[in-house]
Coordinates of C-alpha atoms in Angstrom, one line a residue:
Chain D
M1 CA 14.6 74.6 91.6
R2 CA 14.9 73.0 88.1
R3 CA 15.5 76.4 86.5
L4 CA 18.1 77.5 89.1
I5 CA 20.0 74.3 88.7
A6 CA 20.0 74.6 84.9
L7 CA 21.5 78.1 85.2
L8 CA 24.0 76.9 87.7
E9 CA 25.1 74.1 85.4
R10 CA 25.5 76.5 82.4
A11 CA 27.5 78.8 84.7
A12 CA 29.8 75.9 85.7
A13 CA 30.2 75.0 82.0
H14 CA 31.5 78.5 81.4
G15 CA 34.0 78.1 84.2
C16 CA 32.1 80.3 86.7
R17 CA 33.1 79.8 90.4
L18 CA 30.4 82.2 91.8
V19 CA 26.8 82.6 90.9
V20 CA 24.4 85.3 92.2
F21 CA 20.6 84.6 92.1
P22 CA 18.0 87.3 92.5
E23 CA 16.2 88.5 95.6
L24 CA 13.4 86.3 96.9
T25 CA 14.4 83.7 94.3
L26 CA 12.2 80.9 95.6
T27 CA 8.8 82.6 95.5
T28 CA 6.9 85.3 93.8
F29 CA 7.6 88.8 95.0
F30 CA 4.7 88.6 97.5
P31 CA 5.2 92.0 99.1
R32 CA 3.3 93.3 96.2
Y33 CA 0.1 91.9 97.8
F34 CA -1.6 92.9 101.0
L35 CA -2.8 90.1 103.3
P36 CA -4.8 90.9 106.5
S37 CA -1.8 89.8 108.6
P38 CA 1.9 89.2 107.8
E39 CA 1.5 85.7 109.3
M40 CA -0.8 84.8 106.4
A41 CA 2.2 85.0 104.1
E42 CA 3.7 82.0 105.9
K43 CA 3.8 79.8 102.8
Y44 CA 6.3 82.1 101.2
F45 CA 8.9 81.8 104.0
E46 CA 11.7 79.2 104.5
R47 CA 12.1 77.8 108.0
E48 CA 15.5 76.5 107.4
M49 CA 18.2 76.7 104.8
P50 CA 18.9 74.4 103.1
N51 CA 15.7 72.5 103.3
A52 CA 14.1 69.6 101.4
D53 CA 13.2 71.9 98.4
T54 CA 16.6 73.6 98.1
Q55 CA 18.9 70.7 99.0
P56 CA 19.2 69.7 95.4
L57 CA 20.6 73.1 94.5
F58 CA 23.1 72.9 97.4
D59 CA 24.1 69.4 96.3
R60 CA 24.6 70.2 92.7
A61 CA 26.6 73.4 93.4
R62 CA 28.9 71.4 95.7
E63 CA 29.4 68.8 93.0
L64 CA 30.2 71.5 90.5
G65 CA 32.4 73.4 92.9
V66 CA 30.4 76.6 92.4
A67 CA 29.7 79.1 95.2
F68 CA 26.3 80.9 95.1
V69 CA 24.3 83.6 96.7
L70 CA 20.5 83.0 97.1
G71 CA 17.8 85.3 98.2
Y72 CA 14.7 84.0 100.1
A73 CA 12.2 85.0 102.7
E74 CA 13.4 83.8 106.1
L75 CA 11.2 82.8 109.1
T76 CA 13.3 82.3 112.2
P77 CA 12.4 79.8 115.0
D78 CA 11.2 82.7 117.1
Q79 CA 8.8 83.8 114.3
R80 CA 10.8 86.8 113.0
R81 CA 10.7 87.5 109.3
F82 CA 13.5 88.8 107.2
N83 CA 14.3 89.4 103.5
T84 CA 17.4 87.3 103.5
V85 CA 20.4 86.2 101.4
C86 CA 22.5 83.2 102.1
A87 CA 26.1 82.9 100.8
V88 CA 27.1 79.3 100.1
D89 CA 30.8 78.4 99.4
V90 CA 32.1 75.9 96.9
D91 CA 31.9 73.1 99.5
G92 CA 28.2 73.6 100.0
T93 CA 28.6 75.3 103.4
I94 CA 26.6 78.5 104.2
V95 CA 29.4 80.8 105.3
G96 CA 27.2 83.8 106.0
S97 CA 23.8 85.4 105.6
Y98 CA 22.5 88.9 105.2
R99 CA 19.2 90.3 106.2
K100 CA 18.0 93.2 104.1
I101 CA 18.5 96.6 105.8
H102 CA 17.0 99.2 103.4
L103 CA 13.4 97.9 103.2
P104 CA 11.6 100.1 100.6
G105 CA 8.0 100.9 100.3
H106 CA 5.5 101.1 103.1
A107 CA 3.8 99.1 106.0
E108 CA 0.2 100.3 105.5
D109 CA -2.3 98.9 102.9
R110 CA -2.5 101.5 100.1
K111 CA -5.3 99.5 98.4
M112 CA -3.5 99.3 95.1
E113 CA -3.2 96.3 92.8
H114 CA 0.5 96.2 93.2
Q115 CA 2.0 97.5 96.4
H116 CA 5.4 97.5 98.0
L117 CA 4.8 96.1 101.5
E118 CA 8.3 95.1 102.5
K119 CA 8.0 97.2 105.7
Y120 CA 4.8 95.2 106.5
Y121 CA 6.2 91.7 106.0
F122 CA 9.8 92.0 107.1
E123 CA 11.9 93.4 110.0
V124 CA 14.9 95.6 109.2
G125 CA 18.0 93.4 109.1
D126 CA 19.9 93.0 112.3
V127 CA 23.3 91.8 111.2
G128 CA 24.8 94.7 109.3
F129 CA 26.4 94.4 105.9
P130 CA 28.6 91.3 105.9
V131 CA 31.7 90.5 103.8
V132 CA 32.1 86.8 103.3
T133 CA 34.7 84.7 101.5
L134 CA 33.2 82.8 98.5
A135 CA 35.4 80.8 96.0
G136 CA 38.3 82.7 97.6
L137 CA 36.9 86.1 96.9
K138 CA 35.8 88.7 99.4
V139 CA 32.1 89.2 98.6
G140 CA 29.9 91.9 100.2
L141 CA 26.2 91.1 100.5
A142 CA 23.4 93.5 99.8
T143 CA 19.9 93.3 98.4
C144 CA 17.8 95.2 95.9
N145 CA 17.0 98.7 97.4
D146 CA 20.3 98.7 99.3
R147 CA 21.9 99.4 95.9
R148 CA 20.4 102.9 95.8
W149 CA 22.1 103.9 99.2
A150 CA 25.7 104.9 99.0
E151 CA 26.2 103.8 102.6
T152 CA 25.8 100.1 101.6
Y153 CA 28.8 100.0 99.2
R154 CA 31.0 102.1 101.5
V155 CA 30.4 99.9 104.6
L156 CA 31.2 96.8 102.5
A157 CA 34.3 98.4 100.9
L158 CA 35.6 99.5 104.3
Q159 CA 35.6 95.8 105.2
G160 CA 37.6 94.8 102.1
A161 CA 34.9 93.7 99.7
D162 CA 36.2 93.1 96.2
L163 CA 32.8 92.3 94.8
V164 CA 29.3 93.1 95.9
A165 CA 26.5 90.6 95.1
I166 CA 23.1 92.2 94.8
G167 CA 19.9 90.3 94.0
Y168 CA 16.9 92.5 93.2
N169 CA 13.3 92.8 92.0
T170 CA 12.3 96.1 90.5
P171 CA 8.9 96.6 88.9
V172 CA 8.5 98.8 85.8
S173 CA 5.7 100.6 87.5
G174 CA 8.1 102.3 89.9
V175 CA 7.6 103.5 93.4
P176 CA 4.2 104.6 94.9
G177 CA 3.4 108.2 94.1
M178 CA 5.4 108.2 90.9
N179 CA 4.4 107.2 87.4
P180 CA 7.8 107.3 85.7
E181 CA 8.6 106.5 82.1
P182 CA 9.6 102.8 82.1
H183 CA 13.2 103.6 80.9
R184 CA 13.7 105.7 84.1
M185 CA 13.7 102.7 86.3
M186 CA 16.5 101.0 84.3
E187 CA 18.5 104.2 84.2
E188 CA 18.2 104.7 88.0
H189 CA 19.2 101.1 88.5
L190 CA 22.3 101.3 86.3
L191 CA 23.2 104.7 87.8
S192 CA 23.1 103.3 91.3
V193 CA 25.2 100.1 90.7
R194 CA 27.7 101.9 88.5
A195 CA 28.3 104.7 91.0
G196 CA 28.6 102.2 93.9
A197 CA 31.1 100.2 91.9
Y198 CA 33.2 103.2 90.8
Q199 CA 33.2 105.2 94.1
N200 CA 34.4 102.1 96.0
A201 CA 36.6 100.5 93.3
L202 CA 34.8 97.1 93.5
W203 CA 32.8 94.9 91.2
V204 CA 29.1 94.7 91.4
L205 CA 27.2 91.6 90.4
A206 CA 23.5 92.6 90.1
A207 CA 21.0 89.8 89.5
A208 CA 17.3 90.4 88.8
K209 CA 14.1 88.6 88.2
S210 CA 12.8 89.7 84.8
G211 CA 9.8 89.3 82.6
V212 CA 6.3 89.3 84.0
E213 CA 5.7 87.8 87.4
D214 CA 2.1 87.4 88.5
G215 CA 1.0 90.1 86.2
Q216 CA 3.7 92.6 87.2
R217 CA 6.4 93.5 84.7
L218 CA 9.9 93.7 86.2
I219 CA 12.8 95.7 84.7
G220 CA 15.3 92.9 84.7
G221 CA 18.7 94.4 83.7
S222 CA 21.1 92.0 85.5
C223 CA 24.6 93.1 85.0
I224 CA 28.2 93.0 85.9
V225 CA 29.9 96.3 86.7
T226 CA 33.7 96.8 87.0
P227 CA 35.5 98.9 89.6
G228 CA 35.6 101.6 86.9
G229 CA 31.8 101.8 86.8
D230 CA 31.6 100.1 83.4
V231 CA 28.8 97.6 82.6
V232 CA 30.8 94.8 81.0
S233 CA 28.0 92.2 80.8
R234 CA 24.3 92.6 80.8
A235 CA 21.1 90.6 80.3
T236 CA 19.6 91.1 76.9
G237 CA 16.1 89.5 77.3
D238 CA 13.5 88.9 79.9
G239 CA 13.8 85.1 80.3
D240 CA 16.1 82.9 82.3
E241 CA 19.6 84.1 81.3
L242 CA 23.1 83.7 82.4
V243 CA 25.2 86.9 82.5
I244 CA 28.9 86.1 82.8
G245 CA 32.1 88.0 83.3
A246 CA 35.8 87.4 84.0
Y247 CA 36.8 88.7 87.4
D248 CA 40.1 90.6 87.2
P249 CA 41.4 92.0 90.5
G250 CA 43.8 94.2 88.6
V251 CA 40.9 96.5 87.3
A252 CA 40.5 97.9 90.9
E253 CA 44.2 98.6 91.5
P254 CA 44.8 102.0 89.9
F255 CA 41.6 103.3 91.4
R256 CA 42.5 102.0 94.9
A257 CA 46.0 103.3 94.6
E258 CA 45.1 106.9 93.7
M259 CA 41.6 108.4 93.3
F260 CA 39.9 106.1 95.8
N261 CA 42.7 105.5 98.2
F262 CA 40.5 105.7 101.2
S263 CA 43.2 106.0 103.9
R264 CA 44.8 108.9 102.1
H265 CA 41.7 110.8 101.1
R266 CA 38.7 110.1 103.3
R267 CA 37.9 112.5 106.1
P268 CA 35.5 110.8 108.6
E269 CA 35.7 113.8 111.0
H270 CA 33.5 115.6 108.5
Y271 CA 31.0 112.7 107.9
Q272 CA 29.5 112.6 111.4
L273 CA 26.0 113.7 110.3
I274 CA 25.7 110.5 108.3
V275 CA 25.4 108.5 111.5
E276 CA 24.1 111.2 113.8
R277 CA 21.0 112.0 111.8
T278 CA 18.4 109.8 110.1
G279 CA 16.3 112.4 108.3
V280 CA 16.9 115.9 107.1
G281 CA 17.5 118.7 109.6
E282 CA 18.8 122.2 109.9
P283 CA 22.3 123.2 108.7
V284 CA 24.8 122.6 111.5
V285 CA 28.0 123.6 109.8
A286 CA 29.0 127.1 110.8
A287 CA 30.1 128.5 107.5
I288 CA 32.8 131.1 107.8
A289 CA 31.1 134.4 107.6
G290 CA 32.5 137.4 105.8
G291 CA 36.1 137.8 104.7
H292 CA 39.3 137.3 106.6
D293 CA 38.9 140.2 109.0
D294 CA 36.7 138.2 111.5
Chain Z
M1 CA 37.4 139.5 85.9
R2 CA 36.2 140.9 82.6
R3 CA 35.2 137.4 81.4
L4 CA 33.5 136.5 84.7
I5 CA 31.5 139.7 84.6
A6 CA 30.5 139.1 81.0
L7 CA 29.2 135.7 81.9
L8 CA 27.4 137.1 85.0
E9 CA 25.6 139.7 82.8
R10 CA 24.5 137.2 80.3
A11 CA 23.2 135.0 83.2
A12 CA 21.2 138.0 84.5
A13 CA 19.8 138.7 81.1
H14 CA 18.4 135.1 81.1
G15 CA 16.8 135.7 84.5
C16 CA 19.3 133.7 86.5
R17 CA 19.5 134.5 90.2
L18 CA 22.4 132.2 91.1
V19 CA 25.7 131.7 89.2
V20 CA 28.3 129.1 90.0
F21 CA 31.9 129.7 88.8
P22 CA 34.6 127.1 88.7
E23 CA 37.2 126.0 91.3
L24 CA 40.2 128.3 91.5
T25 CA 38.5 130.7 89.1
L26 CA 41.0 133.6 89.6
T27 CA 44.2 131.8 88.7
T28 CA 45.6 128.9 86.7
F29 CA 45.3 125.5 88.4
F30 CA 48.7 126.0 89.9
P31 CA 48.8 122.7 91.9
R32 CA 49.8 121.1 88.6
Y33 CA 53.3 122.6 89.2
F34 CA 55.8 121.8 91.9
L35 CA 57.5 124.8 93.5
P36 CA 60.3 124.2 96.1
S37 CA 58.1 125.5 98.9
P38 CA 54.3 126.1 99.1
E39 CA 55.0 129.7 100.2
M40 CA 56.4 130.3 96.7
A41 CA 52.9 130.0 95.3
E42 CA 51.9 133.1 97.2
K43 CA 51.0 135.1 94.1
Y44 CA 48.1 132.7 93.4
F45 CA 46.5 133.3 96.8
E46 CA 43.9 135.9 97.9
R47 CA 44.5 137.5 101.2
E48 CA 41.0 138.9 101.5
M49 CA 37.7 138.5 99.7
P50 CA 36.4 140.7 98.1
N51 CA 39.7 142.5 97.3
A52 CA 40.6 145.2 94.9
D53 CA 40.7 142.7 92.0
T54 CA 37.3 141.0 92.7
Q55 CA 35.4 144.0 94.0
P56 CA 34.0 144.8 90.5
L57 CA 32.5 141.3 90.3
F58 CA 30.9 141.7 93.7
D59 CA 29.6 145.2 92.7
R60 CA 28.1 144.1 89.4
A61 CA 26.4 141.0 90.9
R62 CA 24.8 143.2 93.6
E63 CA 23.6 145.6 90.9
L64 CA 22.1 142.8 88.9
G65 CA 20.7 141.0 92.0
V66 CA 22.5 137.8 91.2
A67 CA 24.0 135.5 93.9
F68 CA 27.2 133.7 93.0
V69 CA 29.7 131.0 94.2
L70 CA 33.4 131.6 93.4
G71 CA 36.4 129.4 93.9
Y72 CA 39.8 130.8 94.8
A73 CA 43.0 130.0 96.7
E74 CA 42.7 131.5 100.2
L75 CA 45.6 132.6 102.4
T76 CA 44.5 133.4 105.9
P77 CA 46.1 136.1 108.1
D78 CA 47.8 133.3 110.1
Q79 CA 49.3 132.0 106.8
R80 CA 47.1 128.9 106.3
R81 CA 46.2 128.0 102.8
F82 CA 42.9 126.5 101.6
N83 CA 41.2 125.7 98.3
T84 CA 38.2 127.8 99.1
V85 CA 34.7 128.8 97.8
C86 CA 32.8 131.9 98.8
A87 CA 29.1 132.1 98.6
V88 CA 27.8 135.7 97.9
D89 CA 24.1 136.5 98.2
V90 CA 22.2 138.9 95.9
D91 CA 23.0 141.8 98.2
G92 CA 26.7 141.3 97.7
T93 CA 27.3 139.8 101.2
I94 CA 29.5 136.8 101.6
V95 CA 27.1 134.5 103.6
G96 CA 29.4 131.6 103.8
S97 CA 32.6 130.0 102.7
Y98 CA 33.8 126.4 102.2
R99 CA 37.3 125.0 102.4
K100 CA 37.8 121.9 100.3
I101 CA 37.9 118.7 102.2
H102 CA 38.7 116.0 99.7
L103 CA 42.1 117.2 98.4
P104 CA 43.1 114.8 95.7
G105 CA 46.5 114.0 94.4
H106 CA 49.7 113.9 96.4
A107 CA 52.1 116.0 98.5
E108 CA 55.4 114.8 97.2
D109 CA 57.1 116.0 94.0
R110 CA 56.6 113.2 91.4
K111 CA 58.7 115.0 88.8
M112 CA 56.1 115.0 86.1
E113 CA 55.2 117.8 83.8
H114 CA 51.6 118.0 85.2
Q115 CA 51.2 116.9 88.8
H116 CA 48.3 117.1 91.2
L117 CA 49.8 118.7 94.3
E118 CA 46.8 119.9 96.2
K119 CA 47.9 118.0 99.3
Y120 CA 51.2 120.1 99.0
Y121 CA 49.7 123.5 98.6
F122 CA 46.5 123.3 100.8
E123 CA 45.3 122.2 104.2
V124 CA 42.3 120.0 104.5
G125 CA 39.2 122.2 105.0
D126 CA 38.3 122.8 108.6
V127 CA 34.7 123.9 108.4
G128 CA 32.8 120.9 107.2
F129 CA 30.3 121.0 104.3
P130 CA 28.1 124.1 104.7
V131 CA 24.6 124.8 103.5
V132 CA 24.0 128.5 102.9
T133 CA 21.0 130.5 101.6
L134 CA 21.6 132.1 98.2
A135 CA 18.8 133.9 96.4
G136 CA 16.4 132.2 98.8
L137 CA 17.6 128.7 98.0
K138 CA 19.4 126.3 100.3
V139 CA 22.7 125.7 98.5
G140 CA 25.3 123.1 99.6
L141 CA 28.9 123.9 98.9
A142 CA 31.5 121.4 97.6
T143 CA 34.5 121.5 95.3
C144 CA 35.9 119.3 92.5
N145 CA 37.0 116.0 93.9
D146 CA 34.4 116.2 96.6
R147 CA 31.9 115.2 93.9
R148 CA 33.3 111.7 93.7
W149 CA 32.7 111.0 97.4
A150 CA 29.2 110.0 98.3
E151 CA 29.6 111.4 101.8
T152 CA 29.7 115.0 100.4
Y153 CA 26.2 115.0 99.0
R154 CA 24.8 113.0 102.0
V155 CA 26.1 115.4 104.6
L156 CA 24.7 118.4 102.6
A157 CA 21.4 116.7 102.0
L158 CA 21.0 115.9 105.7
Q159 CA 21.3 119.7 106.3
G160 CA 18.5 120.4 103.9
A161 CA 20.4 121.4 100.7
D162 CA 18.1 121.6 97.7
L163 CA 21.0 122.3 95.3
V164 CA 24.8 121.6 95.5
A165 CA 27.2 124.0 93.8
I166 CA 30.4 122.3 92.7
G167 CA 33.2 124.1 90.8
Y168 CA 35.9 121.9 89.5
N169 CA 39.0 121.4 87.3
T170 CA 39.6 118.0 85.8
P171 CA 42.4 117.3 83.4
V172 CA 42.0 114.9 80.5
S173 CA 45.2 113.2 81.5
G174 CA 43.6 111.8 84.6
V175 CA 45.0 110.7 87.9
P176 CA 48.6 109.8 88.4
G177 CA 49.2 106.1 87.8
M178 CA 46.4 105.9 85.3
N179 CA 46.4 106.6 81.6
P180 CA 42.7 106.4 80.8
E181 CA 41.0 107.0 77.5
P182 CA 39.9 110.6 77.5
H183 CA 36.2 109.9 77.5
R184 CA 36.5 108.0 80.8
M185 CA 37.2 111.2 82.7
M186 CA 33.9 112.7 81.4
E187 CA 32.0 109.5 82.1
E188 CA 33.3 109.3 85.7
H189 CA 32.5 113.0 86.2
L190 CA 28.9 112.6 85.0
L191 CA 28.4 109.3 86.9
S192 CA 29.5 111.0 90.1
V193 CA 27.3 114.2 89.9
R194 CA 24.3 112.2 88.6
A195 CA 24.5 109.6 91.3
G196 CA 25.0 112.3 94.0
A197 CA 21.9 114.2 92.7
Y198 CA 19.7 111.1 92.4
Q199 CA 20.6 109.5 95.7
N200 CA 20.0 112.7 97.6
A201 CA 17.1 114.1 95.5
L202 CA 18.8 117.4 95.0
W203 CA 20.0 119.5 92.1
V204 CA 23.7 119.6 91.2
L205 CA 25.2 122.7 89.5
A206 CA 28.7 121.6 88.3
A207 CA 30.9 124.3 86.8
A208 CA 34.3 123.6 85.2
K209 CA 37.1 125.3 83.6
S210 CA 37.5 124.0 80.0
G211 CA 39.8 124.2 77.1
V212 CA 43.6 124.2 77.4
E213 CA 45.0 126.0 80.5
D214 CA 48.8 126.5 80.5
G215 CA 49.2 123.5 78.2
Q216 CA 47.0 121.2 80.1
R217 CA 43.6 120.1 78.5
L218 CA 40.7 120.1 80.9
I219 CA 37.6 118.0 80.4
G220 CA 35.0 120.8 80.9
G221 CA 31.6 119.3 81.0
S222 CA 29.8 121.9 83.1
C223 CA 26.2 120.7 83.7
I224 CA 23.0 121.0 85.6
V225 CA 21.6 117.7 87.0
T226 CA 18.1 117.2 88.4
P227 CA 17.1 115.4 91.6
G228 CA 16.3 112.5 89.3
G229 CA 19.9 112.3 88.1
D230 CA 19.2 113.7 84.7
V231 CA 21.6 116.1 83.0
V232 CA 19.2 118.8 81.7
S233 CA 21.8 121.3 80.6
R234 CA 25.4 120.9 79.6
A235 CA 28.3 122.9 78.1
T236 CA 28.8 122.1 74.4
G237 CA 32.2 123.7 73.8
D238 CA 35.5 124.5 75.4
G239 CA 35.3 128.3 75.6
D240 CA 33.5 130.6 78.0
E241 CA 30.0 129.4 78.1
L242 CA 26.8 129.9 80.1
V243 CA 24.9 126.8 81.1
I244 CA 21.4 127.6 82.3
G245 CA 18.5 125.8 83.8
A246 CA 15.2 126.5 85.4
Y247 CA 15.1 125.5 89.1
D248 CA 11.9 123.6 89.9
P249 CA 11.6 122.4 93.5
G250 CA 8.8 120.1 92.5
V251 CA 11.2 117.7 90.7
A252 CA 12.6 116.5 94.0
E253 CA 9.3 116.0 95.8
P254 CA 8.3 112.5 94.6
F255 CA 11.8 111.2 95.3
R256 CA 11.9 112.7 98.8
A257 CA 8.4 111.5 99.6
E258 CA 9.1 107.8 98.7
M259 CA 12.3 106.3 97.4
F260 CA 14.7 108.7 99.2
N261 CA 12.6 109.6 102.2
F262 CA 15.5 109.6 104.6
S263 CA 13.7 109.5 107.9
R264 CA 11.7 106.4 106.8
H265 CA 14.4 104.4 105.1
R266 CA 17.9 105.3 106.4
R267 CA 19.5 103.1 109.1
P268 CA 22.4 104.9 110.6
E269 CA 23.0 102.1 113.2
H270 CA 24.4 100.1 110.3
Y271 CA 26.6 103.0 108.9
Q272 CA 29.0 103.3 111.8
L273 CA 32.0 102.1 109.9
I274 CA 31.8 105.2 107.7
V275 CA 32.9 107.4 110.5
E276 CA 34.8 104.8 112.6
R277 CA 37.3 103.9 109.8
T278 CA 39.2 105.9 107.3
G279 CA 40.8 103.1 105.3
V280 CA 39.9 99.5 104.5
G281 CA 40.1 97.0 107.3
E282 CA 39.0 93.5 108.2
P283 CA 35.3 92.4 108.0
V284 CA 33.6 93.3 111.3
V285 CA 30.1 92.2 110.7
A286 CA 29.5 88.7 112.2
A287 CA 27.5 87.2 109.4
I288 CA 25.0 84.6 110.6
A289 CA 26.7 81.3 110.3
G290 CA 24.8 78.2 109.1
G291 CA 21.0 77.7 109.0
H292 CA 18.4 78.5 111.6
D293 CA 19.5 75.8 114.0
D294 CA 22.1 77.9 115.7

């Protein structure tokens, strides 16, 4: 809490009105560990928000007039568990929450030192991708692995998001079954957030844990991406770091007016498979056979 | 035709089984010009495929056992006009065609030297995004501006495409209303094809016209992108050039098994807006308000 408040105060000193903290900010990234039952991870979950531990952050943010987005593990009164983000406006009010939809990894114990057990500890989010108003801006909420799925940004953009706040934790060691060169993970991260920003003409604020957490190195790479897909600000080290940028709504305008003018160019009648199928199936489009004589 | 056949023969000499030619290969990119009626552009359109002009290409490809993808302007017997691609297998048979869906630009005369009048000259494609079998490979078809829309790759990947063939023409001067630095256009092109490849674990074969065509400079930048989003082969100049790569299905496997295992990770129940809306509207997701007391 002390570290979060210190970053918040530095942000306020730079004139920031909106701060994005990482995914699962309040605890270690415990889905790397297998426990015999998900219930045994109880100590990592928050039963209410704010609570006694986080109230000082809410109070300080309200004093400073800074909105923030905070990731944490949520345990509901009926014992459901989600990988959650709350969006807190400048007056200290929670104006919305998001429960992570694209849970990566696996549900079964793979008997490795570092696993990716989000499907074991969390339910799939049940509230969709929300757009909330923070510091007067329309902010879409998403988390970590959501940033690799194009549907995330599109659903948020179609609701008018001007910025998307994405907290994340990405280990250098990559996904199970792969042993990539470390720079790949950063490249794939930047490719995902840049493409999501560009193809939807919105800003992306991506905030990561960095450094070594409980023996696992994380890629870090927090950054701010413009609606043109350009990284304009980026973390340089692996410690606590403030990455700041000046929000300019004008950057999105030419893209929204022409290239990504959705109402003029999108063709949902040809996108049906995106919602009709989950996995890969056979071709369904009857390609025109032969020449023009048919 | 002579230049296309020369490239085809060079490809065959390198052992290539599949060749992708650019969009509107057979003519200049005439949508840059306004004519008082679309019918006056008749000379740029093909009434059948193959025809007397293109038969030599079909014949030579069959002799060499090379499949190819060719973009051209199509005029149907009932006078409909499309920006079309035909897919020709190694035996010279057209196994499928694609009619461009994401027509960029505008339909009205903007009185500029170089316009982007695809919406004036062409109808929106009416056959969806097809996946065809060429040289034994499952190839998805798309064209030019389609590559900037994430839906294109997803609809093709959901039908089992292992490669996506994309011919294109992109002028350095950019979209109307923008006057970008020239390098931006290349960066946005590469960002789009790399993200589409990575997020769908498939290969992208992107083939451009390059150099100066009728006084308009094109970005070129033909390339082959792996399912990891890496550009492994790329045009280096602005003349006729063969860009070759070795197709390896194994590159996609670890991505398809884990990170982009669609059936395990996709959540179509949260993607409905993608097909329910064309343009941007109000937020519809009821974000959870407040803490856990509600």
